[in-house]
Short mmCIF file of C-alpha atoms in Angstrom, two decimals:
data_model
loop_
_atom_site.label_atom_id
_atom_site.label_comp_id
_atom_site.label_asym_id
_atom_site.label_seq_id
_atom_site.Cartn_x
_atom_site.Cartn_y
_atom_site.Cartn_z
CA GLU G 16 28.33 13.06 29.67
CA LYS G 17 25.61 13.84 28.28
CA GLU G 18 28.18 13.00 24.88
CA TYR G 19 27.66 9.22 26.69
CA GLN G 20 23.82 9.37 27.53
CA VAL G 21 23.27 10.12 24.11
CA ARG G 22 25.75 7.37 22.86
CA LYS G 23 24.72 4.96 25.57
CA TYR G 24 20.87 5.46 24.67
CA TYR G 25 21.26 5.55 20.73
CA TYR G 26 23.05 1.32 21.21
CA GLU G 27 19.97 1.00 23.58
CA ILE G 28 17.76 1.16 20.98
CA GLN G 29 19.42 0.07 18.20
CA SER G 30 19.82 -3.32 20.14
CA LYS G 31 16.57 -4.01 20.91
CA MET G 32 15.07 -2.40 17.59
CA GLN G 33 17.38 -5.91 16.35
CA LYS G 34 16.40 -8.08 18.69
CA LEU G 35 12.69 -7.08 18.27
CA GLU G 36 13.20 -7.81 14.68
CA ILE G 37 14.39 -11.60 15.94
CA LEU G 38 11.70 -12.04 18.20
CA GLU G 39 9.20 -10.81 14.96
CA GLU G 40 10.55 -13.70 12.83
CA VAL G 41 10.45 -16.16 15.94
CA LYS G 42 6.86 -15.27 16.63
CA GLU G 43 6.84 -16.09 12.70
CA HIS G 44 7.78 -19.76 13.19
CA PHE G 45 6.36 -20.01 15.95
CA GLU G 46 2.94 -18.85 14.75
CA LYS G 47 3.29 -21.60 10.98
CA ALA G 48 4.36 -23.95 13.82
CA VAL G 49 1.37 -24.35 15.72
CA LYS G 50 -0.58 -24.25 13.02
CA LYS G 51 0.73 -26.77 11.26
CA SER G 52 1.13 -28.87 14.42
CA GLU G 53 -2.77 -28.90 14.78
CA GLU G 54 -3.16 -29.79 10.79
CA LYS G 55 -1.47 -32.85 11.16
CA TYR G 56 -3.53 -33.43 14.82
CA ASP G 57 -6.64 -33.17 13.93
CA SER G 58 -5.88 -34.79 10.78
CA GLY G 59 -4.66 -38.21 12.82
CA GLU G 60 -2.07 -38.33 9.88
CA GLU G 61 0.82 -37.94 12.18
CA GLU G 62 1.64 -38.78 15.52
CA VAL G 63 1.22 -35.10 16.73
CA SER G 64 0.68 -35.01 20.93
CA GLN G 65 -1.37 -32.50 22.72
CA SER G 66 1.84 -31.61 24.31
CA SER G 67 3.67 -30.02 21.58
CA ILE G 68 1.35 -28.33 20.10
CA THR G 69 0.91 -26.79 24.03
CA LYS G 70 4.56 -26.35 23.61
CA LEU G 71 4.73 -24.46 20.93
CA LYS G 72 1.56 -21.97 21.86
CA LEU G 73 3.52 -21.87 24.73
CA GLY G 74 6.49 -20.40 23.04
CA LEU G 75 4.56 -18.45 21.14
CA ALA G 76 3.49 -16.49 23.81
CA GLY G 77 6.79 -15.91 25.64
CA THR G 78 7.27 -14.42 21.88
CA LEU G 79 4.42 -12.07 21.98
CA ASN G 80 5.10 -10.99 25.87
CA ASP G 81 9.14 -10.05 25.21
CA ILE G 82 7.24 -8.25 21.36
CA LEU G 83 5.99 -6.47 24.09
CA GLU G 84 8.11 -5.40 26.41
CA LEU G 85 11.09 -4.38 24.07
CA ASP G 86 8.53 -2.40 22.84
CA SER G 87 7.72 -0.98 25.47
CA ASP G 88 12.00 -0.82 26.36
CA ILE G 89 12.82 1.65 22.97
CA THR G 90 9.77 4.13 23.24
CA VAL G 91 11.59 4.93 27.34
CA ALA G 92 15.01 5.20 25.16
CA ARG G 93 13.85 7.13 22.29
CA LEU G 94 11.57 9.29 25.79
CA SER G 95 14.58 9.83 27.44
CA MET G 96 16.56 10.72 24.68
CA ALA G 97 14.09 13.48 23.51
CA ASP G 98 14.69 14.98 26.38
CA MET G 99 18.32 15.21 26.95
CA PHE G 100 17.46 17.29 23.49
CA ASN G 101 14.22 19.54 24.80
CA GLU G 102 12.40 19.72 22.48
CA ASN G 103 14.87 19.62 19.01
CA TYR G 104 14.54 16.02 18.79
CA SER G 105 11.69 14.10 18.16
CA VAL G 106 10.54 10.41 19.90
CA ASP G 107 9.56 9.26 16.37
CA ALA G 108 12.56 10.79 14.99
CA GLU G 109 13.71 7.94 12.24
CA MET G 110 16.87 6.59 13.26
CA ARG G 111 19.70 6.81 11.08
CA GLU G 112 20.67 3.70 12.14
CA SER G 113 18.81 0.88 12.54
CA VAL G 114 21.75 -1.68 12.32
CA ILE G 115 24.29 -1.84 15.72
CA ASP G 116 27.71 -2.35 14.09
CA PRO G 117 30.84 -2.76 16.88
CA VAL G 118 32.93 0.79 17.27
CA ASP G 119 36.29 0.60 15.72
CA PHE G 120 38.48 -0.58 18.97
CA LYS G 121 41.47 -3.00 18.00
CA PHE G 122 43.86 -1.88 21.02
CA ASP G 123 45.61 -5.25 22.46
CA ASP G 124 47.60 -3.54 24.93
CA TYR G 125 46.80 -0.51 27.43
CA LYS G 126 50.26 1.45 27.22
CA LYS G 127 49.51 1.18 23.38
CA TRP G 128 46.29 2.43 23.55
CA PHE G 129 46.87 5.06 26.13
CA LYS G 130 49.45 6.67 23.57
CA ASP G 131 48.24 6.33 20.89
CA SER G 132 45.09 8.22 22.54
CA GLY G 133 47.47 11.22 23.18
CA LEU G 134 47.15 10.41 26.49
CA ALA G 135 51.32 10.13 27.13
CA GLY G 136 51.46 14.32 27.29
CA PHE G 137 48.81 14.31 30.04
CA THR G 138 49.50 14.20 33.65
CA LYS G 139 46.14 15.24 35.07
CA ASP G 140 45.99 13.53 38.38
CA LEU G 141 47.84 10.40 37.88
CA ASN G 142 45.40 8.53 40.72
CA ASN G 143 43.18 8.07 38.17
CA GLU G 144 44.44 6.42 36.42
CA LEU G 145 43.29 2.83 38.21
CA ASP G 146 39.74 4.39 36.18
CA LEU G 147 41.37 3.90 32.59
CA LYS G 148 43.11 0.89 33.02
CA VAL G 149 39.62 -0.86 34.19
CA GLY G 150 37.51 0.82 32.38
CA TYR G 151 40.53 -0.41 29.65
CA LEU G 152 40.08 -4.06 30.94
CA LYS G 153 35.55 -4.02 31.39
CA ALA G 154 36.10 -3.19 27.17
CA VAL G 155 38.61 -5.21 26.62
CA GLU G 156 36.70 -8.24 27.98
CA ASN G 157 33.36 -7.09 26.39
CA ARG G 158 35.14 -6.73 23.06
CA GLY G 159 35.49 -11.22 23.68
CA LYS G 160 32.49 -12.32 24.99
CA LEU G 161 31.01 -9.94 21.67
CA GLN G 162 33.64 -12.61 19.64
CA LEU G 163 32.87 -15.45 21.40
CA ALA G 164 29.07 -14.38 20.44
CA GLN G 165 29.35 -13.59 17.26
CA LYS G 166 30.80 -17.46 17.01
CA ASN G 167 27.34 -18.77 19.06
CA ARG G 168 25.36 -17.09 16.14
CA LYS G 169 26.53 -18.77 13.05
CA ILE G 170 26.49 -22.29 15.01
CA THR G 171 22.45 -20.99 16.14
CA ARG G 172 20.72 -19.27 12.84
CA ALA G 173 22.27 -22.36 10.82
CA LEU G 174 20.29 -24.72 13.74
CA LEU G 175 16.87 -22.78 13.39
CA VAL G 176 17.09 -22.82 9.70
CA SER G 177 18.23 -27.00 9.47
CA GLU G 178 14.80 -27.30 11.93
CA ALA G 179 12.79 -25.23 10.36
CA ALA G 180 12.84 -26.68 6.90
CA ASN G 181 12.78 -30.26 8.58
CA TYR G 182 9.37 -29.06 10.00
CA ASP G 183 7.54 -27.79 6.18
CA PHE G 184 8.83 -30.34 5.40
CA GLY G 185 7.39 -32.65 7.32
CA ILE G 186 10.04 -34.95 8.77
CA GLY G 187 11.20 -32.74 11.57
CA ASP G 188 9.93 -32.77 15.55
CA PRO G 189 7.87 -30.30 16.72
CA GLY G 190 10.27 -30.29 20.27
CA ASP G 191 13.14 -30.30 18.20
CA LEU G 192 12.10 -27.01 16.62
CA PHE G 193 10.83 -25.85 19.87
CA GLU G 194 13.96 -26.32 21.70
CA ALA G 195 15.83 -24.60 18.17
CA LEU G 196 13.30 -21.33 18.65
CA ILE G 197 13.71 -20.88 22.04
CA ILE G 198 17.82 -21.39 21.57
CA TYR G 199 17.59 -18.97 18.66
CA THR G 200 16.39 -16.17 20.14
CA ARG G 201 18.76 -16.50 23.89
CA VAL G 202 21.37 -16.57 21.52
CA LEU G 203 20.43 -13.26 18.81
CA GLY G 204 19.59 -11.92 21.91
CA GLY G 205 22.57 -12.85 24.19
CA TYR G 206 24.50 -11.06 20.43
CA TYR G 207 22.85 -8.06 20.25
CA ASP G 208 23.59 -7.38 24.25
CA ALA G 209 26.95 -8.21 24.28
CA VAL G 210 27.60 -5.48 21.60
CA TYR G 211 25.56 -3.23 22.95
CA ASN G 212 27.55 -4.33 26.23
CA PHE G 213 30.87 -3.48 24.50
CA ASN G 214 30.28 -0.34 22.69
CA VAL G 215 29.01 0.80 25.78
CA SER G 216 32.19 0.16 27.21
CA VAL G 217 34.05 1.86 24.85
CA ALA G 218 32.04 5.27 25.28
CA LYS G 219 32.62 5.20 29.23
CA LEU G 220 36.19 4.35 28.94
CA ASN G 221 36.35 7.87 26.82
CA ARG G 222 34.17 9.38 29.54
CA VAL G 223 37.00 8.86 31.63
CA LYS G 224 39.48 9.25 28.63
CA ALA G 225 37.43 13.39 28.52
CA PRO G 226 39.22 14.88 31.77
CA TRP G 227 43.05 14.45 30.94
CA THR G 228 42.56 15.80 27.30
CA GLY G 229 40.03 18.36 27.66
CA LYS G 230 37.85 16.56 24.72
CA PRO G 231 35.88 12.99 23.81
#
């Protein structure tokens, strides 16, 4: 149980640190867009409405709000992990790996996973095999969601690069850039949530498996 909790907090810190990086990137885009839009509006040379500028400012405000929330969430997760180790873990300890990567789980068949996990030789309370099956199915489900999120991530990155470049060259629309930034924030945040959910589902499966084998 303690190993599961540690993994859960570790994955949470990793995923939220990555989401924070995305928000910092989006913040810079919003700040740059607001400045450029105000300059265009003041010069009167191009058609930029006050409404478009307001929308960009609101997008920036929303991003700043999300940054504050994530900062707090990361600190809470670090405090929770530190509490588990008493004085043996510092809240300010550097993460060994700040990037969250999907754990290794390539099984497509429950029976093969059961056998390869070394469970075939154990008969501990067969009535609890339902928990194993449910845990396995959740891991497979979350892996499928992650694969979809990976595809969406690539598409969304390309969209933002295109819209940001157009706006920098003076041929883009502030409304299109605003939508691209909002979509980018949602999809990239969703991707890191998907990695977290997948990794945690595998950790949960290992937690259910442990009583059968006597080891994680």
